[in-house]
mmCIF file with all atom_site columns, N, CA and C in Angstrom:
data_model
loop_
_atom_site.group_PDB
_atom_site.id
_atom_site.type_symbol
_atom_site.label_atom_id
_atom_site.label_alt_id
_atom_site.label_comp_id
_atom_site.label_asym_id
_atom_site.label_entity_id
_atom_site.label_seq_id
_atom_site.pdbx_PDB_ins_code
_atom_site.Cartn_x
_atom_site.Cartn_y
_atom_site.Cartn_z
_atom_site.occupancy
_atom_site.B_iso_or_equiv
_atom_site.pdbx_formal_charge
_atom_site.auth_seq_id
_atom_site.auth_comp_id
_atom_site.auth_asym_id
_atom_site.auth_atom_id
_atom_site.pdbx_PDB_model_num
ATOM 1   N N  . MET A 1 1  ? 56.043 53.679 55.357 1.00 0.00 ? 10 MET A N  1
ATOM 2   C CA . MET A 1 1  ? 55.597 52.367 54.980 1.00 0.00 ? 10 MET A CA 1
ATOM 3   C C  . MET A 1 1  ? 55.351 52.318 53.485 1.00 0.00 ? 10 MET A C  1
ATOM 4   N N  . LYS A 1 2  ? 55.617 51.190 52.893 1.00 0.00 ? 11 LYS A N  1
ATOM 5   C CA . LYS A 1 2  ? 55.491 51.046 51.443 1.00 0.00 ? 11 LYS A CA 1
ATOM 6   C C  . LYS A 1 2  ? 54.354 50.099 51.062 1.00 0.00 ? 11 LYS A C  1
ATOM 7   N N  . CYS A 1 3  ? 53.724 50.397 49.955 1.00 0.00 ? 12 CYS A N  1
ATOM 8   C CA . CYS A 1 3  ? 52.658 49.574 49.387 1.00 0.00 ? 12 CYS A CA 1
ATOM 9   C C  . CYS A 1 3  ? 53.244 48.261 48.882 1.00 0.00 ? 12 CYS A C  1
ATOM 10  N N  . ARG A 1 4  ? 52.537 47.181 49.127 1.00 0.00 ? 13 ARG A N  1
ATOM 11  C CA . ARG A 1 4  ? 52.990 45.866 48.660 1.00 0.00 ? 13 ARG A CA 1
ATOM 12  C C  . ARG A 1 4  ? 52.799 45.697 47.158 1.00 0.00 ? 13 ARG A C  1
ATOM 13  N N  . LYS A 1 5  ? 51.911 46.489 46.567 1.00 0.00 ? 14 LYS A N  1
ATOM 14  C CA . LYS A 1 5  ? 51.621 46.343 45.131 1.00 0.00 ? 14 LYS A CA 1
ATOM 15  C C  . LYS A 1 5  ? 52.551 47.168 44.252 1.00 0.00 ? 14 LYS A C  1
ATOM 16  N N  . CYS A 1 6  ? 52.840 48.409 44.683 1.00 0.00 ? 15 CYS A N  1
ATOM 17  C CA . CYS A 1 6  ? 53.601 49.290 43.788 1.00 0.00 ? 15 CYS A CA 1
ATOM 18  C C  . CYS A 1 6  ? 54.797 49.969 44.454 1.00 0.00 ? 15 CYS A C  1
ATOM 19  N N  . ASP A 1 7  ? 55.020 49.715 45.737 1.00 0.00 ? 16 ASP A N  1
ATOM 20  C CA . ASP A 1 7  ? 56.116 50.313 46.498 1.00 0.00 ? 16 ASP A CA 1
ATOM 21  C C  . ASP A 1 7  ? 55.907 51.808 46.761 1.00 0.00 ? 16 ASP A C  1
ATOM 22  N N  . GLY A 1 8  ? 54.672 52.296 46.535 1.00 0.00 ? 17 GLY A N  1
ATOM 23  C CA . GLY A 1 8  ? 54.347 53.682 46.856 1.00 0.00 ? 17 GLY A CA 1
ATOM 24  C C  . GLY A 1 8  ? 54.222 53.866 48.366 1.00 0.00 ? 17 GLY A C  1
ATOM 25  N N  . GLU A 1 9  ? 54.086 55.101 48.795 1.00 0.00 ? 18 GLU A N  1
ATOM 26  C CA . GLU A 1 9  ? 53.991 55.407 50.223 1.00 0.00 ? 18 GLU A CA 1
ATOM 27  C C  . GLU A 1 9  ? 52.559 55.222 50.727 1.00 0.00 ? 18 GLU A C  1
ATOM 28  N N  . LEU A 1 10 ? 52.428 54.559 51.878 1.00 0.00 ? 19 LEU A N  1
ATOM 29  C CA . LEU A 1 10 ? 51.120 54.391 52.506 1.00 0.00 ? 19 LEU A CA 1
ATOM 30  C C  . LEU A 1 10 ? 50.899 55.488 53.531 1.00 0.00 ? 19 LEU A C  1
ATOM 31  N N  . PHE A 1 11 ? 49.653 55.934 53.645 1.00 0.00 ? 20 PHE A N  1
ATOM 32  C CA . PHE A 1 11 ? 49.291 56.888 54.686 1.00 0.00 ? 20 PHE A CA 1
ATOM 33  C C  . PHE A 1 11 ? 48.055 56.375 55.410 1.00 0.00 ? 20 PHE A C  1
ATOM 34  N N  . VAL A 1 12 ? 47.879 56.840 56.640 1.00 0.00 ? 21 VAL A N  1
ATOM 35  C CA . VAL A 1 12 ? 46.745 56.417 57.459 1.00 0.00 ? 21 VAL A CA 1
ATOM 36  C C  . VAL A 1 12 ? 45.527 57.221 57.041 1.00 0.00 ? 21 VAL A C  1
ATOM 37  N N  . LYS A 1 13 ? 44.444 56.521 56.735 1.00 0.00 ? 22 LYS A N  1
ATOM 38  C CA . LYS A 1 13 ? 43.188 57.144 56.308 1.00 0.00 ? 22 LYS A CA 1
ATOM 39  C C  . LYS A 1 13 ? 42.109 56.760 57.312 1.00 0.00 ? 22 LYS A C  1
ATOM 40  N N  . ARG A 1 14 ? 41.481 57.747 57.915 1.00 0.00 ? 23 ARG A N  1
ATOM 41  C CA . ARG A 1 14 ? 40.408 57.494 58.876 1.00 0.00 ? 23 ARG A CA 1
ATOM 42  C C  . ARG A 1 14 ? 39.097 57.959 58.271 1.00 0.00 ? 23 ARG A C  1
ATOM 43  N N  . MET A 1 15 ? 38.070 57.095 58.347 1.00 0.00 ? 24 MET A N  1
ATOM 44  C CA . MET A 1 15 ? 36.768 57.439 57.783 1.00 0.00 ? 24 MET A CA 1
ATOM 45  C C  . MET A 1 15 ? 35.669 56.702 58.530 1.00 0.00 ? 24 MET A C  1
ATOM 46  N N  . CYS A 1 16 ? 34.640 57.390 58.927 1.00 0.00 ? 25 CYS A N  1
ATOM 47  C CA . CYS A 1 16 ? 33.456 56.786 59.549 1.00 0.00 ? 25 CYS A CA 1
ATOM 48  C C  . CYS A 1 16 ? 33.804 55.728 60.592 1.00 0.00 ? 25 CYS A C  1
ATOM 49  N N  . GLY A 1 17 ? 34.758 56.016 61.441 1.00 0.00 ? 26 GLY A N  1
ATOM 50  C CA . GLY A 1 17 ? 35.130 55.074 62.487 1.00 0.00 ? 26 GLY A CA 1
ATOM 51  C C  . GLY A 1 17 ? 36.040 53.954 62.042 1.00 0.00 ? 26 GLY A C  1
ATOM 52  N N  . LYS A 1 18 ? 36.434 53.950 60.778 1.00 0.00 ? 27 LYS A N  1
ATOM 53  C CA . LYS A 1 18 ? 37.343 52.925 60.266 1.00 0.00 ? 27 LYS A CA 1
ATOM 54  C C  . LYS A 1 18 ? 38.710 53.542 60.019 1.00 0.00 ? 27 LYS A C  1
ATOM 55  N N  . VAL A 1 19 ? 39.728 52.730 60.146 1.00 0.00 ? 28 VAL A N  1
ATOM 56  C CA . VAL A 1 19 ? 41.088 53.174 59.867 1.00 0.00 ? 28 VAL A CA 1
ATOM 57  C C  . VAL A 1 19 ? 41.680 52.243 58.817 1.00 0.00 ? 28 VAL A C  1
ATOM 58  N N  . ARG A 1 20 ? 42.222 52.814 57.772 1.00 0.00 ? 29 ARG A N  1
ATOM 59  C CA . ARG A 1 20 ? 42.839 52.042 56.697 1.00 0.00 ? 29 ARG A CA 1
ATOM 60  C C  . ARG A 1 20 ? 44.195 52.654 56.371 1.00 0.00 ? 29 ARG A C  1
ATOM 61  N N  . LEU A 1 21 ? 44.997 51.910 55.653 1.00 0.00 ? 30 LEU A N  1
ATOM 62  C CA . LEU A 1 21 ? 46.239 52.429 55.103 1.00 0.00 ? 30 LEU A CA 1
ATOM 63  C C  . LEU A 1 21 ? 46.050 52.486 53.593 1.00 0.00 ? 30 LEU A C  1
ATOM 64  N N  . LYS A 1 22 ? 46.310 53.649 53.004 1.00 0.00 ? 31 LYS A N  1
ATOM 65  C CA . LYS A 1 22 ? 46.057 53.847 51.574 1.00 0.00 ? 31 LYS A CA 1
ATOM 66  C C  . LYS A 1 22 ? 47.339 54.286 50.879 1.00 0.00 ? 31 LYS A C  1
ATOM 67  N N  . CYS A 1 23 ? 47.540 53.766 49.684 1.00 0.00 ? 32 CYS A N  1
ATOM 68  C CA . CYS A 1 23 ? 48.721 54.099 48.897 1.00 0.00 ? 32 CYS A CA 1
ATOM 69  C C  . CYS A 1 23 ? 48.509 55.425 48.164 1.00 0.00 ? 32 CYS A C  1
ATOM 70  N N  . LYS A 1 24 ? 49.506 56.288 48.237 1.00 0.00 ? 33 LYS A N  1
ATOM 71  C CA . LYS A 1 24 ? 49.432 57.569 47.539 1.00 0.00 ? 33 LYS A CA 1
ATOM 72  C C  . LYS A 1 24 ? 49.612 57.414 46.031 1.00 0.00 ? 33 LYS A C  1
ATOM 73  N N  . SER A 1 25 ? 50.198 56.315 45.599 1.00 0.00 ? 34 SER A N  1
ATOM 74  C CA . SER A 1 25 ? 50.463 56.116 44.169 1.00 0.00 ? 34 SER A CA 1
ATOM 75  C C  . SER A 1 25 ? 49.348 55.371 43.447 1.00 0.00 ? 34 SER A C  1
ATOM 76  N N  . CYS A 1 26 ? 48.984 54.189 43.955 1.00 0.00 ? 35 CYS A N  1
ATOM 77  C CA . CYS A 1 26 ? 48.010 53.362 43.225 1.00 0.00 ? 35 CYS A CA 1
ATOM 78  C C  . CYS A 1 26 ? 46.621 53.359 43.867 1.00 0.00 ? 35 CYS A C  1
ATOM 79  N N  . ASP A 1 27 ? 46.454 54.049 45.001 1.00 0.00 ? 36 ASP A N  1
ATOM 80  C CA . ASP A 1 27 ? 45.174 54.169 45.714 1.00 0.00 ? 36 ASP A CA 1
ATOM 81  C C  . ASP A 1 27 ? 44.664 52.863 46.326 1.00 0.00 ? 36 ASP A C  1
ATOM 82  N N  . HIS A 1 28 ? 45.495 51.823 46.363 1.00 0.00 ? 37 HIS A N  1
ATOM 83  C CA . HIS A 1 28 ? 45.060 50.577 47.004 1.00 0.00 ? 37 HIS A CA 1
ATOM 84  C C  . HIS A 1 28 ? 44.929 50.813 48.505 1.00 0.00 ? 37 HIS A C  1
ATOM 85  N N  . GLU A 1 29 ? 43.870 50.262 49.098 1.00 0.00 ? 38 GLU A N  1
ATOM 86  C CA . GLU A 1 29 ? 43.654 50.380 50.541 1.00 0.00 ? 38 GLU A CA 1
ATOM 87  C C  . GLU A 1 29 ? 43.870 49.041 51.218 1.00 0.00 ? 38 GLU A C  1
ATOM 88  N N  . TYR A 1 30 ? 44.505 49.093 52.384 1.00 0.00 ? 39 TYR A N  1
ATOM 89  C CA . TYR A 1 30 ? 44.741 47.909 53.196 1.00 0.00 ? 39 TYR A CA 1
ATOM 90  C C  . TYR A 1 30 ? 44.039 48.074 54.533 1.00 0.00 ? 39 TYR A C  1
ATOM 91  N N  . GLN A 1 31 ? 43.466 46.998 55.038 1.00 0.00 ? 40 GLN A N  1
ATOM 92  C CA . GLN A 1 31 ? 43.025 46.986 56.417 1.00 0.00 ? 40 GLN A CA 1
ATOM 93  C C  . GLN A 1 31 ? 44.282 46.820 57.259 1.00 0.00 ? 40 GLN A C  1
ATOM 94  N N  . VAL A 1 32 ? 44.247 47.340 58.475 1.00 0.00 ? 41 VAL A N  1
ATOM 95  C CA . VAL A 1 32 ? 45.440 47.333 59.318 1.00 0.00 ? 41 VAL A CA 1
ATOM 96  C C  . VAL A 1 32 ? 45.991 45.919 59.491 1.00 0.00 ? 41 VAL A C  1
ATOM 97  N N  . HIS A 1 33 ? 45.121 44.943 59.707 1.00 0.00 ? 42 HIS A N  1
ATOM 98  C CA . HIS A 1 33 ? 45.621 43.582 59.949 1.00 0.00 ? 42 HIS A CA 1
ATOM 99  C C  . HIS A 1 33 ? 46.343 42.989 58.735 1.00 0.00 ? 42 HIS A C  1
ATOM 100 N N  . GLU A 1 34 ? 46.066 43.509 57.538 1.00 0.00 ? 43 GLU A N  1
ATOM 101 C CA . GLU A 1 34 ? 46.718 42.991 56.330 1.00 0.00 ? 43 GLU A CA 1
ATOM 102 C C  . GLU A 1 34 ? 48.200 43.353 56.269 1.00 0.00 ? 43 GLU A C  1
ATOM 103 N N  . VAL A 1 35 ? 48.569 44.453 56.882 1.00 0.00 ? 44 VAL A N  1
ATOM 104 C CA . VAL A 1 35 ? 49.961 44.919 56.831 1.00 0.00 ? 44 VAL A CA 1
ATOM 105 C C  . VAL A 1 35 ? 50.581 45.056 58.222 1.00 0.00 ? 44 VAL A C  1
ATOM 106 N N  . ALA A 1 36 ? 49.932 44.472 59.218 1.00 0.00 ? 45 ALA A N  1
ATOM 107 C CA . ALA A 1 36 ? 50.388 44.609 60.608 1.00 0.00 ? 45 ALA A CA 1
ATOM 108 C C  . ALA A 1 36 ? 51.848 44.193 60.789 1.00 0.00 ? 45 ALA A C  1
ATOM 109 N N  . SER A 1 37 ? 52.273 43.174 60.101 1.00 0.00 ? 46 SER A N  1
ATOM 110 C CA . SER A 1 37 ? 53.655 42.699 60.254 1.00 0.00 ? 46 SER A CA 1
ATOM 111 C C  . SER A 1 37 ? 54.675 43.660 59.645 1.00 0.00 ? 46 SER A C  1
ATOM 112 N N  . ASP A 1 38 ? 54.230 44.593 58.812 1.00 0.00 ? 47 ASP A N  1
ATOM 113 C CA . ASP A 1 38 ? 55.128 45.547 58.151 1.00 0.00 ? 47 ASP A CA 1
ATOM 114 C C  . ASP A 1 38 ? 55.105 46.941 58.779 1.00 0.00 ? 47 ASP A C  1
ATOM 115 N N  . LEU A 1 39 ? 54.294 47.151 59.816 1.00 0.00 ? 48 LEU A N  1
ATOM 116 C CA . LEU A 1 39 ? 54.147 48.488 60.388 1.00 0.00 ? 48 LEU A CA 1
ATOM 117 C C  . LEU A 1 39 ? 55.479 49.019 60.897 1.00 0.00 ? 48 LEU A C  1
ATOM 118 N N  . ASP A 1 40 ? 55.778 50.261 60.533 1.00 0.00 ? 49 ASP A N  1
ATOM 119 C CA . ASP A 1 40 ? 56.981 50.902 61.052 1.00 0.00 ? 49 ASP A CA 1
ATOM 120 C C  . ASP A 1 40 ? 56.607 51.763 62.261 1.00 0.00 ? 49 ASP A C  1
ATOM 121 N N  . ASP A 1 41 ? 57.609 52.262 62.962 1.00 0.00 ? 50 ASP A N  1
ATOM 122 C CA . ASP A 1 41 ? 57.369 53.024 64.194 1.00 0.00 ? 50 ASP A CA 1
ATOM 123 C C  . ASP A 1 41 ? 56.525 54.275 63.952 1.00 0.00 ? 50 ASP A C  1
ATOM 124 N N  . LYS A 1 42 ? 56.770 54.963 62.848 1.00 0.00 ? 51 LYS A N  1
ATOM 125 C CA . LYS A 1 42 ? 56.023 56.184 62.530 1.00 0.00 ? 51 LYS A CA 1
ATOM 126 C C  . LYS A 1 42 ? 54.535 55.876 62.347 1.00 0.00 ? 51 LYS A C  1
ATOM 127 N N  . THR A 1 43 ? 54.226 54.812 61.620 1.00 0.00 ? 52 THR A N  1
ATOM 128 C CA . THR A 1 43 ? 52.833 54.436 61.373 1.00 0.00 ? 52 THR A CA 1
ATOM 129 C C  . THR A 1 43 ? 52.159 53.970 62.654 1.00 0.00 ? 52 THR A C  1
ATOM 130 N N  . VAL A 1 44 ? 52.871 53.202 63.474 1.00 0.00 ? 53 VAL A N  1
ATOM 131 C CA . VAL A 1 44 ? 52.326 52.755 64.760 1.00 0.00 ? 53 VAL A CA 1
ATOM 132 C C  . VAL A 1 44 ? 51.980 53.959 65.626 1.00 0.00 ? 53 VAL A C  1
ATOM 133 N N  . GLU A 1 45 ? 52.843 54.955 65.644 1.00 0.00 ? 54 GLU A N  1
ATOM 134 C CA . GLU A 1 45 ? 52.594 56.166 66.430 1.00 0.00 ? 54 GLU A CA 1
ATOM 135 C C  . GLU A 1 45 ? 51.309 56.864 65.968 1.00 0.00 ? 54 GLU A C  1
ATOM 136 N N  . ILE A 1 46 ? 51.089 56.934 64.675 1.00 0.00 ? 55 ILE A N  1
ATOM 137 C CA . ILE A 1 46 ? 49.867 57.545 64.139 1.00 0.00 ? 55 ILE A CA 1
ATOM 138 C C  . ILE A 1 46 ? 48.649 56.704 64.505 1.00 0.00 ? 55 ILE A C  1
ATOM 139 N N  . LEU A 1 47 ? 48.748 55.388 64.332 1.00 0.00 ? 56 LEU A N  1
ATOM 140 C CA . LEU A 1 47 ? 47.622 54.500 64.624 1.00 0.00 ? 56 LEU A CA 1
ATOM 141 C C  . LEU A 1 47 ? 47.242 54.515 66.101 1.00 0.00 ? 56 LEU A C  1
ATOM 142 N N  . GLU A 1 48 ? 48.204 54.753 66.984 1.00 0.00 ? 57 GLU A N  1
ATOM 143 C CA . GLU A 1 48 ? 47.922 54.797 68.420 1.00 0.00 ? 57 GLU A CA 1
ATOM 144 C C  . GLU A 1 48 ? 46.981 55.933 68.797 1.00 0.00 ? 57 GLU A C  1
ATOM 145 N N  . ARG A 1 49 ? 46.815 56.908 67.944 1.00 0.00 ? 58 ARG A N  1
ATOM 146 C CA . ARG A 1 49 ? 45.913 58.038 68.208 1.00 0.00 ? 58 ARG A CA 1
ATOM 147 C C  . ARG A 1 49 ? 44.444 57.645 68.098 1.00 0.00 ? 58 ARG A C  1
ATOM 148 N N  . TYR A 1 50 ? 44.171 56.552 67.406 1.00 0.00 ? 59 TYR A N  1
ATOM 149 C CA . TYR A 1 50 ? 42.800 56.161 67.118 1.00 0.00 ? 59 TYR A CA 1
ATOM 150 C C  . TYR A 1 50 ? 42.377 54.937 67.911 1.00 0.00 ? 59 TYR A C  1
ATOM 151 N N  . THR A 1 51 ? 41.120 54.973 68.350 1.00 0.00 ? 60 THR A N  1
ATOM 152 C CA . THR A 1 51 ? 40.531 53.805 68.977 1.00 0.00 ? 60 THR A CA 1
ATOM 153 C C  . THR A 1 51 ? 39.866 53.005 67.871 1.00 0.00 ? 60 THR A C  1
ATOM 154 N N  . ALA A 1 52 ? 40.422 51.868 67.561 1.00 0.00 ? 61 ALA A N  1
ATOM 155 C CA . ALA A 1 52 ? 39.864 51.034 66.491 1.00 0.00 ? 61 ALA A CA 1
ATOM 156 C C  . ALA A 1 52 ? 40.221 49.580 66.746 1.00 0.00 ? 61 ALA A C  1
ATOM 157 N N  . ILE A 1 53 ? 39.339 48.713 66.335 1.00 0.00 ? 62 ILE A N  1
ATOM 158 C CA . ILE A 1 53 ? 39.635 47.295 66.392 1.00 0.00 ? 62 ILE A CA 1
ATOM 159 C C  . ILE A 1 53 ? 40.427 46.960 65.140 1.00 0.00 ? 62 ILE A C  1
ATOM 160 N N  . ILE A 1 54 ? 41.480 46.204 65.277 1.00 0.00 ? 63 ILE A N  1
ATOM 161 C CA . ILE A 1 54 ? 42.374 45.947 64.153 1.00 0.00 ? 63 ILE A CA 1
ATOM 162 C C  . ILE A 1 54 ? 41.674 45.270 62.978 1.00 0.00 ? 63 ILE A C  1
ATOM 163 N N  . TYR A 1 55 ? 40.585 44.545 63.223 1.00 0.00 ? 64 TYR A N  1
ATOM 164 C CA . TYR A 1 55 ? 39.872 43.863 62.146 1.00 0.00 ? 64 TYR A CA 1
ATOM 165 C C  . TYR A 1 55 ? 38.611 44.593 61.706 1.00 0.00 ? 64 TYR A C  1
ATOM 166 N N  . ASP A 1 56 ? 38.483 45.904 61.965 1.00 0.00 ? 65 ASP A N  1
ATOM 167 C CA . ASP A 1 56 ? 37.247 46.614 61.599 1.00 0.00 ? 65 ASP A CA 1
ATOM 168 C C  . ASP A 1 56 ? 37.043 46.707 60.111 1.00 0.00 ? 65 ASP A C  1
#
């Protein structure tokens, strides 16, 4: 998945019961619902491991 700001790679970041997507290049963080329409299969597979409300 790519960052909307800089086209860097996003990774799943889990912290204190929250799940975010963070850019490896510019460090911008997205809540899952902000990029839900762009989720690729690999990211969905990772997110399925966590119990989280999409708007947390």
